[in-house]
Amino acid sequence: MSRHELLSPEGLRIDGRRWNELRLFEARLSTTTAADGSSYVEWGNTKIICTVAGPVEPKMGSNRSQDGATVVVEVCFAAFSGNDRKKRARGDKRVQEMQTALQRTFSEAILTQLHPRSEILITLHILSQDGSVLAACVNACTLALVDAGVPMSDYVVACTAGSYFVRGGNNPEDEGEDPLLDMNNLEEADLPSVTVGTIGGGEKITLLQLETKVRLEKLEGMMAVALDGCGKLRELMDEIVRAHGNEVVRRIAL
Amino acid sequence: MPRELEPSTSEKTFVLEALKQKLRIDGRDFESFRGLELSFGEDYGLADVQLGKTRVLARVSAEVAKPFSDRPFDGIFQITTELGPMASPAFETGRQTEQEVLLARLIEKAIRRSGAIDTESLCIVAGQKCWQVRVDVHFLHHDGGLVDASCIAVVAALQHFRRPDVSVEGEKIIIHTLTERVPVPLSILHVPICVTYSFYHGGEISLVDATLQEEQLRDGDMTITLNKFGEVCQIAKAGGLPIGALALLQCARVALVKVQEITAFIQKRLEEDQTLRTRRDNLLESTAENPR
Amino acid sequence: MPISILPPRRAHTSKVAEFSRSSYDDDRSAAEEGEADVDMEGDIPMSGALQRNKRGGRTSIVTPGEVVTDDPQWMRGHGTYLAVAEEGEEVGTRIVATVAGTVTKVNKLLSVKPLRARYTPDIGDLVVGRIMEVQSKRWKVDINSTQTAHLLLSSINLPGGILRKRTSTDELQIRTFFSEGDLLVAEVQSLFQDGAASLHTRSLKYGKLRNGYFVKVDAKGIQRSKSHVLTLATANGGGEVDVILGVNGYVWIAKKTSLSDGKKDGKEVSITRLEEEASEAIYSSVNEFIAPATRREIARVGNCVRALVRHDVRVDEEMLNAVYEAAVEESMEERGDADESLDGDGGRRCVEKALGLDLFSGEFKDK
């Protein structure tokens, strides 16, 4: 896909969004009734199922810590989730890195000292990848943890942002770099993108990942846009949780 | 297998209190690296880095191989990092701990994915023969800052390395030995350097280049990789303490200054080594002494 | 029995999608005006609270990170934390919720009860548990909570009477009392500092369970009440069936036998005679013969319990009896190829019959 098409001169991206628009974010809680908490997130075409078990008694003694609960994260990419069918080997380093990032992020947000000597098991299944996979995983985990009643200091929200270099062509004034909010697969393949995760949608960043080259000056713009997106996402997620909660309360009251 | 010993409570309190009073245990200020020493080996492609007490060795080697089927025009470039018991009794060979995986991924993202080496220049015959460049990183002593030290070692070794010259005559490919023709340096597009920040006290204090003790006591960390042109190659902040965006950008700016210093230092050491080498080669050529 | 494929239950997602889309539109238009500024207060209107009031009449659930109150008079209870003091404040007085749930205020204590949580043991709870591990002087019991509970050797009735001294022989023969995998009913005696429960079975009502069927349900469905051991008189020649509702969500449904009663010869055993009455038999692992008719009724009662919990109805004697009767009536009616099981629609119909109202709309309907 040629780079020119990623952002048209009118300012429309390939899926018709403008530079500061999020994709449609929909989620549901309590999708897997067998688990303590679960969620299903659809963010554009990225689809993720998350289940939480816990806090439970740890199976491995090494996970039993006196100070607080241990968070264990497992991520599974379905073989049919990408463009080509590819079965990931166990212990794939990229997956392990994602697991560690999620585990450390949530160990910070969850009030682990309330449940010493137990572990919280989070399992993610990625059904369809269309960009912003790590960010969507973070959001799915947050919703599942809220569903499970695990105490957290606030929502952990993540979003991505990229940077599109506009070539001047005839007009040198047109040249510049536009930050783009919420990257999809095609955009992530060609453009540099950063994933930003915050606790509470505020300014404090807990997860920051950049894997492609970008100029330092542009980084500030990208991070600002991503933080903005996190704020909006937090409101969306809060609405979803409230709607679900009110429904549950209504059913119990019957 | 012994786990890494955690610092005692009194050590912990002492170090953290000292940080509150703007003091570091080894007397540095918050933004300086430890003393960096870089030396090269006799052969091309061997770099020995000492960052304080941390010591890392990187060795580059190249051989001819068949390129991957989905990338016929690119050479193969691999970096292996294995933490062994030599570096610290807490590491075991064969078992991939979380730290090892993160380290391997960081180095890979910083150097390989950012395109430090032009892999297309490693191609000899498209689809059939290419150079397979392999960097092996050995950790000799672990005193914190493994990522920073190994990154410096790898880029220094890559810049130092010379591969044999190749001439293609129709169907035949001739690889000239090192004495026959002057060996060719690798085509390095940019030099990425990693800087690791450690955060304490709820984000108020950030240190550059933590020693092992400081690493064990930190609340959060972030590794930024930049090159001297001001391009950020990768940022990895995997959870840990939440830090404000402005503070992180400030860290990035300070890191840029450090990266420029270190790149200049590596360049200087490379040039020194080159002059030493030519003088030695010339001396060898012109001496009339018989080996005894 | 023909396999029936159930149509999906009516989902309630239409409302959710509406909410999320409308708030997304609002934020989007706000952002377009604001360009790439990092100014959070300016761009994003405090839409959450305003929109909630506009839509009117929302129940007061709070979500993690939401400030419940600013008033320093409240003490914080479970499900909340005290926010760190910001500049300008000396001490943090904002109480912030950590779970999604309803706010409960008791005197000066403000706590948030989560919508869903694992069972947390309280002193005096009657629980059904399963032995997971046998250690030297105690057992570890799984009670579906965040940590396994402990049952100390000194907290059980030893055959021969409670005043018998616990000897080392008892420790060596610990598996003759409870072994791994055994089910038991016990009461929570005390809690350890980290929240783990310590159980005891010091009554003939408690002890090893046999002759029955185990059902696991969501702990929310079974609330603490006066009696957790019910007896149902079953139809179709099933005899009498005991139902033990553990507060932790584990339920045991068994055929009624003389031992399971805690009574001997129809009379209550007084505590002074406990030592004579507690015999070896209370730790036997042998099940008695259960007639097929009884088994069928036991299974039916199990399904009724599950159906009740699935539809968020409190499980108590009255409700259970009503649903059981409805289930018996359902089974009497020949439904042809319709679903006979109580898991899906069948269960819902029984519960509705018992409650007398339509579960989805909440309206009363004529029985």
mmCIF file of N, CA and C in Angstrom, chain B residues 44 121-122 131 158-166 176-178 181-187:
data_model
loop_
_atom_site.group_PDB
_atom_site.id
_atom_site.type_symbol
_atom_site.label_atom_id
_atom_site.label_comp_id
_atom_site.label_asym_id
_atom_site.label_seq_id
_atom_site.Cartn_x
_atom_site.Cartn_y
_atom_site.Cartn_z
ATOM 1 N N TYR B 44 39.180 -8.364 13.573
ATOM 2 C CA TYR B 44 38.099 -7.409 13.355
ATOM 3 C C TYR B 44 36.825 -7.926 13.993
ATOM 4 N N SER B 121 22.732 -4.710 1.456
ATOM 5 C CA SER B 121 24.122 -4.718 0.996
ATOM 6 C C SER B 121 24.801 -6.050 1.301
ATOM 7 N N LEU B 122 24.147 -6.882 2.105
ATOM 8 C CA LEU B 122 24.740 -8.176 2.437
ATOM 9 C C LEU B 122 24.407 -9.227 1.386
ATOM 10 N N TRP B 131 25.336 -12.846 2.832
ATOM 11 C CA TRP B 131 26.129 -12.877 4.045
ATOM 12 C C TRP B 131 25.198 -13.047 5.239
ATOM 13 N N LEU B 158 30.141 -3.834 15.396
ATOM 14 C CA LEU B 158 29.677 -3.800 14.003
ATOM 15 C C LEU B 158 30.466 -2.780 13.192
ATOM 16 N N GLN B 159 30.743 -1.632 13.846
ATOM 17 C CA GLN B 159 31.507 -0.633 13.109
ATOM 18 C C GLN B 159 32.943 -1.077 12.909
ATOM 19 N N HIS B 160 33.437 -1.910 13.812
ATOM 20 C CA HIS B 160 34.825 -2.350 13.757
ATOM 21 C C HIS B 160 35.018 -3.481 12.769
ATOM 22 N N PHE B 161 33.970 -4.223 12.540
ATOM 23 C CA PHE B 161 34.091 -5.460 11.778
ATOM 24 C C PHE B 161 34.384 -5.203 10.312
ATOM 25 N N ARG B 162 35.172 -6.074 9.721
ATOM 26 C CA ARG B 162 35.401 -6.033 8.283
ATOM 27 C C ARG B 162 35.095 -7.411 7.722
ATOM 28 N N ARG B 163 34.308 -7.444 6.681
ATOM 29 C CA ARG B 163 34.015 -8.740 6.098
ATOM 30 C C ARG B 163 34.880 -8.954 4.854
ATOM 31 N N PRO B 164 35.080 -10.200 4.517
ATOM 32 C CA PRO B 164 35.926 -10.450 3.344
ATOM 33 C C PRO B 164 35.273 -9.889 2.084
ATOM 34 N N ASP B 165 36.096 -9.471 1.156
ATOM 35 C CA ASP B 165 35.569 -8.908 -0.080
ATOM 36 C C ASP B 165 35.116 -10.031 -0.995
ATOM 37 N N VAL B 166 34.110 -9.777 -1.758
ATOM 38 C CA VAL B 166 33.532 -10.800 -2.636
ATOM 39 C C VAL B 166 33.541 -10.281 -4.059
ATOM 40 N N HIS B 176 37.427 -13.442 -1.245
ATOM 41 C CA HIS B 176 38.850 -13.219 -1.057
ATOM 42 C C HIS B 176 39.201 -13.270 0.409
ATOM 43 N N THR B 177 40.385 -13.808 0.697
ATOM 44 C CA THR B 177 40.771 -13.846 2.117
ATOM 45 C C THR B 177 41.157 -12.451 2.565
ATOM 46 N N LEU B 178 41.373 -12.357 3.865
ATOM 47 C CA LEU B 178 41.632 -11.036 4.435
ATOM 48 C C LEU B 178 42.967 -10.469 3.972
ATOM 49 N N ARG B 181 42.684 -9.292 -0.322
ATOM 50 C CA ARG B 181 42.134 -7.962 -0.621
ATOM 51 C C ARG B 181 41.712 -7.312 0.680
ATOM 52 N N VAL B 182 41.717 -6.007 0.662
ATOM 53 C CA VAL B 182 41.338 -5.275 1.884
ATOM 54 C C VAL B 182 39.886 -5.611 2.232
ATOM 55 N N PRO B 183 39.653 -6.037 3.451
ATOM 56 C CA PRO B 183 38.280 -6.383 3.815
ATOM 57 C C PRO B 183 37.386 -5.140 3.871
ATOM 58 N N VAL B 184 36.121 -5.410 3.677
ATOM 59 C CA VAL B 184 35.136 -4.336 3.500
ATOM 60 C C VAL B 184 34.357 -4.129 4.789
ATOM 61 N N PRO B 185 34.183 -2.876 5.219
ATOM 62 C CA PRO B 185 33.346 -2.677 6.416
ATOM 63 C C PRO B 185 31.869 -2.888 6.083
ATOM 64 N N LEU B 186 31.084 -3.148 7.107
ATOM 65 C CA LEU B 186 29.644 -3.305 6.898
ATOM 66 C C LEU B 186 29.038 -1.932 6.644
ATOM 67 N N SER B 187 27.927 -1.942 5.947
ATOM 68 C CA SER B 187 27.318 -0.640 5.673
ATOM 69 C C SER B 187 26.354 -0.306 6.808
#
